């Protein structure tokens, strides 16, 4: 595949975005949030669209999921995002406002009892919403800790009614280059595609996210529905999902298609397995310059290590 320019997260983060640029951007966005700065025309932060599920937030926190570090500040997590559909840099929040999240239909396809489509609000209201505090470790060696709202992916799998012969669930983001100008970059294999084994998808940690910080999910985080699999590198956490396809074939995922030497299907966090171009031994906590040691499975080994027993021939950590 022709790659015109490598994605910024294929280089160490410190090379991709100098700290002083980060600082200035945060300062700028902070000022915007505080209402002390306006953009040209004053329309950049137009009146918030009302989310039809707003009444469901904040969801009750599930105390089984605890953190070993403070939560990342909302302003930091909201202004440093990977969402290539809206640009191959971290400052996509403004551009992502173009994402039209209603009406939004999610389809269940492939090896299911009956293929069907459901409106996102019907789906969200049918699910038991809760809040979970999760870490997220990006392959670029930065991390955050956030309060996601959503529901266990096992509930979604139950809802989809897959056949027992299904081995994987493939998830895809919307594809609309008119709305998302990043999708005009034809050298990327749109739509963004990710997958999990059925055992991973039904593990207690796999979480479908619909909100964050006690509110419906802002667009830059992948509204109205995204994945959180905290033991894997962040690129597995597919955003703005429109399709769940159940299959017995392992999918070739988005970044695997772009650069299979560096990114694979499993992408489990392991500090001892370096990325071909940088170490994964430590991570920078978003919002600070502090680095902390990275943990195997991002610290979630107790819940997930057994998923990989008997997969010795596989490259589980890229
Ligand atoms: N999903 C889509 N559709 N497009 C993307 O570019 N980027 C991934 C993942 N999901 C991405 C995506 C990567 S590389 C990371 S690290 C996380 O989203 C970032 O999530 P955040 O912006 O909420 O921190």
mmCIF file of C-alpha atoms in Angstrom, residues 80-286:
data_model
loop_
_atom_site.group_PDB
_atom_site.id
_atom_site.type_symbol
_atom_site.label_atom_id
_atom_site.label_comp_id
_atom_site.label_asym_id
_atom_site.label_seq_id
_atom_site.Cartn_x
_atom_site.Cartn_y
_atom_site.Cartn_z
ATOM 1 C CA UNK A 80 -5.144 15.472 22.659
ATOM 2 C CA UNK A 81 -6.890 12.869 20.503
ATOM 3 C CA UNK A 82 -6.153 10.436 17.727
ATOM 4 C CA UNK A 83 -9.009 10.405 15.207
ATOM 5 C CA UNK A 84 -7.479 10.188 11.746
ATOM 6 C CA UNK A 85 -10.838 10.713 10.092
ATOM 7 C CA UNK A 86 -10.460 14.345 11.194
ATOM 8 C CA UNK A 87 -6.715 14.824 10.777
ATOM 9 C CA UNK A 88 -3.434 13.066 11.390
ATOM 10 C CA UNK A 89 -2.495 15.118 14.458
ATOM 11 C CA UNK A 90 -3.809 15.477 17.985
ATOM 12 C CA UNK A 91 -5.721 18.735 17.661
ATOM 13 C CA UNK A 92 -8.765 17.332 15.932
ATOM 14 C CA UNK A 93 -11.409 18.368 18.482
ATOM 15 C CA UNK A 94 -12.554 21.342 16.447
ATOM 16 C CA UNK A 95 -12.633 19.482 13.117
ATOM 17 C CA UNK A 96 -14.447 16.543 14.754
ATOM 18 C CA UNK A 97 -17.392 18.846 15.414
ATOM 19 C CA UNK A 98 -18.345 18.041 11.807
ATOM 20 C CA UNK A 99 -19.210 14.502 12.874
ATOM 21 C CA UNK A 100 -22.972 14.105 12.643
ATOM 22 C CA UNK A 101 -23.978 11.755 15.442
ATOM 23 C CA UNK A 102 -27.777 11.695 15.017
ATOM 24 C CA UNK A 103 -29.452 9.894 13.399
ATOM 25 C CA UNK A 104 -26.960 7.053 13.969
ATOM 26 C CA UNK A 105 -27.606 3.439 13.104
ATOM 27 C CA UNK A 106 -25.598 0.453 14.271
ATOM 28 C CA UNK A 107 -25.760 -2.810 12.360
ATOM 29 C CA UNK A 108 -25.176 -6.383 13.490
ATOM 30 C CA UNK A 109 -24.066 -8.525 10.593
ATOM 31 C CA UNK A 110 -22.510 -11.828 9.579
ATOM 32 C CA UNK A 111 -22.746 -14.845 11.850
ATOM 33 C CA UNK A 112 -25.718 -13.755 13.937
ATOM 34 C CA UNK A 113 -29.146 -15.365 14.366
ATOM 35 C CA UNK A 114 -30.651 -12.508 12.372
ATOM 36 C CA UNK A 115 -28.910 -9.513 10.844
ATOM 37 C CA UNK A 116 -30.425 -6.247 12.033
ATOM 38 C CA UNK A 117 -29.954 -2.541 12.517
ATOM 39 C CA UNK A 118 -30.716 -0.504 15.578
ATOM 40 C CA UNK A 119 -30.932 3.182 16.280
ATOM 41 C CA UNK A 120 -28.204 4.282 18.712
ATOM 42 C CA UNK A 121 -30.649 5.735 21.256
ATOM 43 C CA UNK A 122 -32.680 2.526 21.331
ATOM 44 C CA UNK A 123 -29.462 0.562 21.827
ATOM 45 C CA UNK A 124 -28.099 2.791 24.597
ATOM 46 C CA UNK A 125 -31.428 2.749 26.461
ATOM 47 C CA UNK A 126 -31.544 -1.052 26.239
ATOM 48 C CA UNK A 127 -28.152 -1.398 27.956
ATOM 49 C CA UNK A 128 -27.219 -1.206 31.660
ATOM 50 C CA UNK A 129 -25.113 1.980 31.751
ATOM 51 C CA UNK A 130 -22.354 2.355 34.323
ATOM 52 C CA UNK A 131 -19.185 4.365 34.837
ATOM 53 C CA UNK A 132 -15.755 2.748 34.990
ATOM 54 C CA UNK A 133 -12.369 4.280 35.725
ATOM 55 C CA UNK A 134 -9.893 2.927 33.181
ATOM 56 C CA UNK A 135 -6.337 3.614 32.167
ATOM 57 C CA UNK A 136 -5.577 3.935 28.460
ATOM 58 C CA UNK A 137 -2.083 3.388 27.071
ATOM 59 C CA UNK A 138 -1.428 4.610 23.534
ATOM 60 C CA UNK A 139 1.161 2.800 21.420
ATOM 61 C CA UNK A 140 2.898 6.197 21.135
ATOM 62 C CA UNK A 141 3.888 5.867 24.829
ATOM 63 C CA UNK A 142 1.487 8.342 26.431
ATOM 64 C CA UNK A 143 -1.376 7.393 28.702
ATOM 65 C CA UNK A 144 -4.446 8.750 30.430
ATOM 66 C CA UNK A 145 -6.866 7.651 33.127
ATOM 67 C CA UNK A 146 -10.514 8.526 32.509
ATOM 68 C CA UNK A 147 -14.049 7.854 33.741
ATOM 69 C CA UNK A 148 -15.763 6.193 30.779
ATOM 70 C CA UNK A 149 -19.530 5.660 30.817
ATOM 71 C CA UNK A 150 -21.061 2.845 28.823
ATOM 72 C CA UNK A 151 -21.880 -0.813 29.121
ATOM 73 C CA UNK A 152 -20.068 -4.150 29.152
ATOM 74 C CA UNK A 153 -19.336 -5.385 25.655
ATOM 75 C CA UNK A 154 -20.645 -8.795 26.767
ATOM 76 C CA UNK A 155 -24.106 -7.134 26.951
ATOM 77 C CA UNK A 156 -23.777 -5.961 23.360
ATOM 78 C CA UNK A 157 -22.719 -9.450 22.252
ATOM 79 C CA UNK A 158 -25.776 -10.894 24.020
ATOM 80 C CA UNK A 159 -27.960 -8.329 22.235
ATOM 81 C CA UNK A 160 -26.427 -9.216 18.836
ATOM 82 C CA UNK A 161 -27.073 -12.962 19.278
ATOM 83 C CA UNK A 162 -24.023 -14.331 17.427
ATOM 84 C CA UNK A 163 -23.912 -17.941 16.264
ATOM 85 C CA UNK A 164 -21.700 -20.264 18.311
ATOM 86 C CA UNK A 165 -19.491 -20.665 15.214
ATOM 87 C CA UNK A 166 -18.477 -16.948 15.319
ATOM 88 C CA UNK A 167 -14.874 -16.526 16.453
ATOM 89 C CA UNK A 168 -14.299 -12.786 16.014
ATOM 90 C CA UNK A 169 -16.214 -9.564 16.154
ATOM 91 C CA UNK A 170 -15.142 -6.939 13.631
ATOM 92 C CA UNK A 171 -15.985 -3.293 14.331
ATOM 93 C CA UNK A 172 -16.042 -0.471 11.806
ATOM 94 C CA UNK A 173 -16.241 3.299 11.925
ATOM 95 C CA UNK A 174 -18.462 5.313 9.532
ATOM 96 C CA UNK A 175 -17.134 6.094 6.056
ATOM 97 C CA UNK A 176 -18.063 9.556 4.767
ATOM 98 C CA UNK A 177 -15.262 11.613 3.273
ATOM 99 C CA UNK A 178 -17.565 14.621 2.848
ATOM 100 C CA UNK A 179 -18.047 14.829 6.587
ATOM 101 C CA UNK A 180 -14.610 13.599 7.654
ATOM 102 C CA UNK A 181 -11.941 15.131 5.443
ATOM 103 C CA UNK A 182 -9.267 12.724 6.713
ATOM 104 C CA UNK A 183 -11.046 10.029 4.752
ATOM 105 C CA UNK A 184 -10.040 11.842 1.567
ATOM 106 C CA UNK A 185 -6.556 10.492 2.283
ATOM 107 C CA UNK A 186 -7.051 7.537 0.006
ATOM 108 C CA UNK A 187 -3.827 5.800 1.001
ATOM 109 C CA UNK A 188 -5.497 4.820 4.300
ATOM 110 C CA UNK A 189 -7.723 1.725 4.210
ATOM 111 C CA UNK A 190 -10.992 3.324 5.323
ATOM 112 C CA UNK A 191 -13.200 2.635 7.096
ATOM 113 C CA UNK A 192 -11.227 2.226 10.337
ATOM 114 C CA UNK A 193 -11.567 -1.445 11.210
ATOM 115 C CA UNK A 194 -10.716 -3.308 14.382
ATOM 116 C CA UNK A 195 -11.499 -6.703 15.821
ATOM 117 C CA UNK A 196 -11.492 -8.851 18.923
ATOM 118 C CA UNK A 197 -11.836 -12.560 19.513
ATOM 119 C CA UNK A 198 -15.165 -13.545 21.034
ATOM 120 C CA UNK A 199 -13.340 -14.389 24.275
ATOM 121 C CA UNK A 200 -11.834 -10.879 24.369
ATOM 122 C CA UNK A 201 -15.140 -9.226 23.494
ATOM 123 C CA UNK A 202 -16.920 -11.024 26.327
ATOM 124 C CA UNK A 203 -14.145 -10.486 28.883
ATOM 125 C CA UNK A 204 -15.416 -8.359 31.764
ATOM 126 C CA UNK A 205 -13.040 -5.495 30.873
ATOM 127 C CA UNK A 206 -14.175 -4.967 27.274
ATOM 128 C CA UNK A 207 -16.402 -1.900 27.442
ATOM 129 C CA UNK A 208 -18.596 -0.052 24.955
ATOM 130 C CA UNK A 209 -18.220 3.647 25.650
ATOM 131 C CA UNK A 210 -21.024 6.169 25.243
ATOM 132 C CA UNK A 211 -19.884 8.859 27.674
ATOM 133 C CA UNK A 212 -16.964 10.329 29.581
ATOM 134 C CA UNK A 213 -16.591 12.616 32.618
ATOM 135 C CA UNK A 214 -20.242 12.016 33.498
ATOM 136 C CA UNK A 215 -21.592 13.273 30.152
ATOM 137 C CA UNK A 216 -22.414 11.908 26.703
ATOM 138 C CA UNK A 217 -19.254 11.312 24.697
ATOM 139 C CA UNK A 218 -17.881 14.423 22.975
ATOM 140 C CA UNK A 219 -17.240 13.898 19.279
ATOM 141 C CA UNK A 220 -13.446 13.864 19.393
ATOM 142 C CA UNK A 221 -13.569 10.766 21.643
ATOM 143 C CA UNK A 222 -15.526 8.810 19.017
ATOM 144 C CA UNK A 223 -19.181 9.567 19.736
ATOM 145 C CA UNK A 224 -21.699 8.100 19.890
ATOM 146 C CA UNK A 225 -20.184 4.638 20.452
ATOM 147 C CA UNK A 226 -16.570 3.507 20.829
ATOM 148 C CA UNK A 227 -14.623 0.684 22.367
ATOM 149 C CA UNK A 228 -12.386 0.600 25.460
ATOM 150 C CA UNK A 229 -10.068 -2.395 25.893
ATOM 151 C CA UNK A 230 -7.623 -1.062 28.485
ATOM 152 C CA UNK A 231 -5.143 -3.941 28.332
ATOM 153 C CA UNK A 232 -4.444 -3.226 24.660
ATOM 154 C CA UNK A 233 -2.786 -0.299 22.919
ATOM 155 C CA UNK A 234 -5.189 2.561 22.259
ATOM 156 C CA UNK A 235 -5.422 1.974 18.506
ATOM 157 C CA UNK A 236 -7.649 -1.044 19.203
ATOM 158 C CA UNK A 237 -10.225 1.322 20.720
ATOM 159 C CA UNK A 238 -12.190 1.969 17.534
ATOM 160 C CA UNK A 239 -14.301 5.129 17.553
ATOM 161 C CA UNK A 240 -17.721 6.072 16.154
ATOM 162 C CA UNK A 241 -18.763 2.492 15.396
ATOM 163 C CA UNK A 242 -21.516 1.777 12.869
ATOM 164 C CA UNK A 243 -20.995 -1.940 12.227
ATOM 165 C CA UNK A 244 -20.412 -5.095 14.254
ATOM 166 C CA UNK A 245 -19.726 -8.090 12.072
ATOM 167 C CA UNK A 246 -19.406 -11.553 13.566
ATOM 168 C CA UNK A 247 -17.171 -13.912 11.616
ATOM 169 C CA UNK A 248 -14.967 -16.986 11.834
ATOM 170 C CA UNK A 249 -12.099 -15.184 10.033
ATOM 171 C CA UNK A 250 -9.600 -12.961 11.767
ATOM 172 C CA UNK A 251 -9.848 -9.491 10.220
ATOM 173 C CA UNK A 252 -6.878 -7.535 8.948
ATOM 174 C CA UNK A 253 -7.209 -4.350 10.928
ATOM 175 C CA UNK A 254 -6.656 -0.724 9.874
ATOM 176 C CA UNK A 255 -3.118 -0.203 11.152
ATOM 177 C CA UNK A 256 -2.132 -3.752 10.305
ATOM 178 C CA UNK A 257 -2.994 -2.944 6.684
ATOM 179 C CA UNK A 258 -1.040 0.314 6.848
ATOM 180 C CA UNK A 259 2.073 -1.127 8.507
ATOM 181 C CA UNK A 260 1.956 -4.816 9.410
ATOM 182 C CA UNK A 261 5.597 -4.840 10.501
ATOM 183 C CA UNK A 262 4.678 -2.527 13.382
ATOM 184 C CA UNK A 263 1.006 -3.088 14.229
ATOM 185 C CA UNK A 264 -0.844 -6.365 14.500
ATOM 186 C CA UNK A 265 -4.135 -7.858 15.566
ATOM 187 C CA UNK A 266 -3.420 -8.480 19.259
ATOM 188 C CA UNK A 267 -1.688 -5.256 20.372
ATOM 189 C CA UNK A 268 -1.519 -6.196 24.056
ATOM 190 C CA UNK A 269 0.525 -3.767 26.168
ATOM 191 C CA UNK A 270 3.950 -5.111 27.128
ATOM 192 C CA UNK A 271 6.771 -2.899 28.423
ATOM 193 C CA UNK A 272 9.345 -5.500 27.426
ATOM 194 C CA UNK A 273 8.414 -5.616 23.759
ATOM 195 C CA UNK A 274 9.624 -2.447 22.085
ATOM 196 C CA UNK A 275 7.930 -0.917 19.105
ATOM 197 C CA UNK A 276 10.416 -1.306 16.215
ATOM 198 C CA UNK A 277 11.203 2.423 16.538
ATOM 199 C CA UNK A 278 10.851 3.215 20.256
ATOM 200 C CA UNK A 279 10.757 1.640 23.706
ATOM 201 C CA UNK A 280 7.476 0.734 25.381
ATOM 202 C CA UNK A 281 9.083 0.515 28.848
ATOM 203 C CA UNK A 282 7.544 3.736 30.145
ATOM 204 C CA UNK A 283 4.784 6.206 29.325
ATOM 205 C CA UNK A 284 4.106 9.912 29.717
ATOM 206 C CA UNK A 285 0.987 10.683 31.663
ATOM 207 C CA UNK A 286 -1.130 13.123 29.670
#
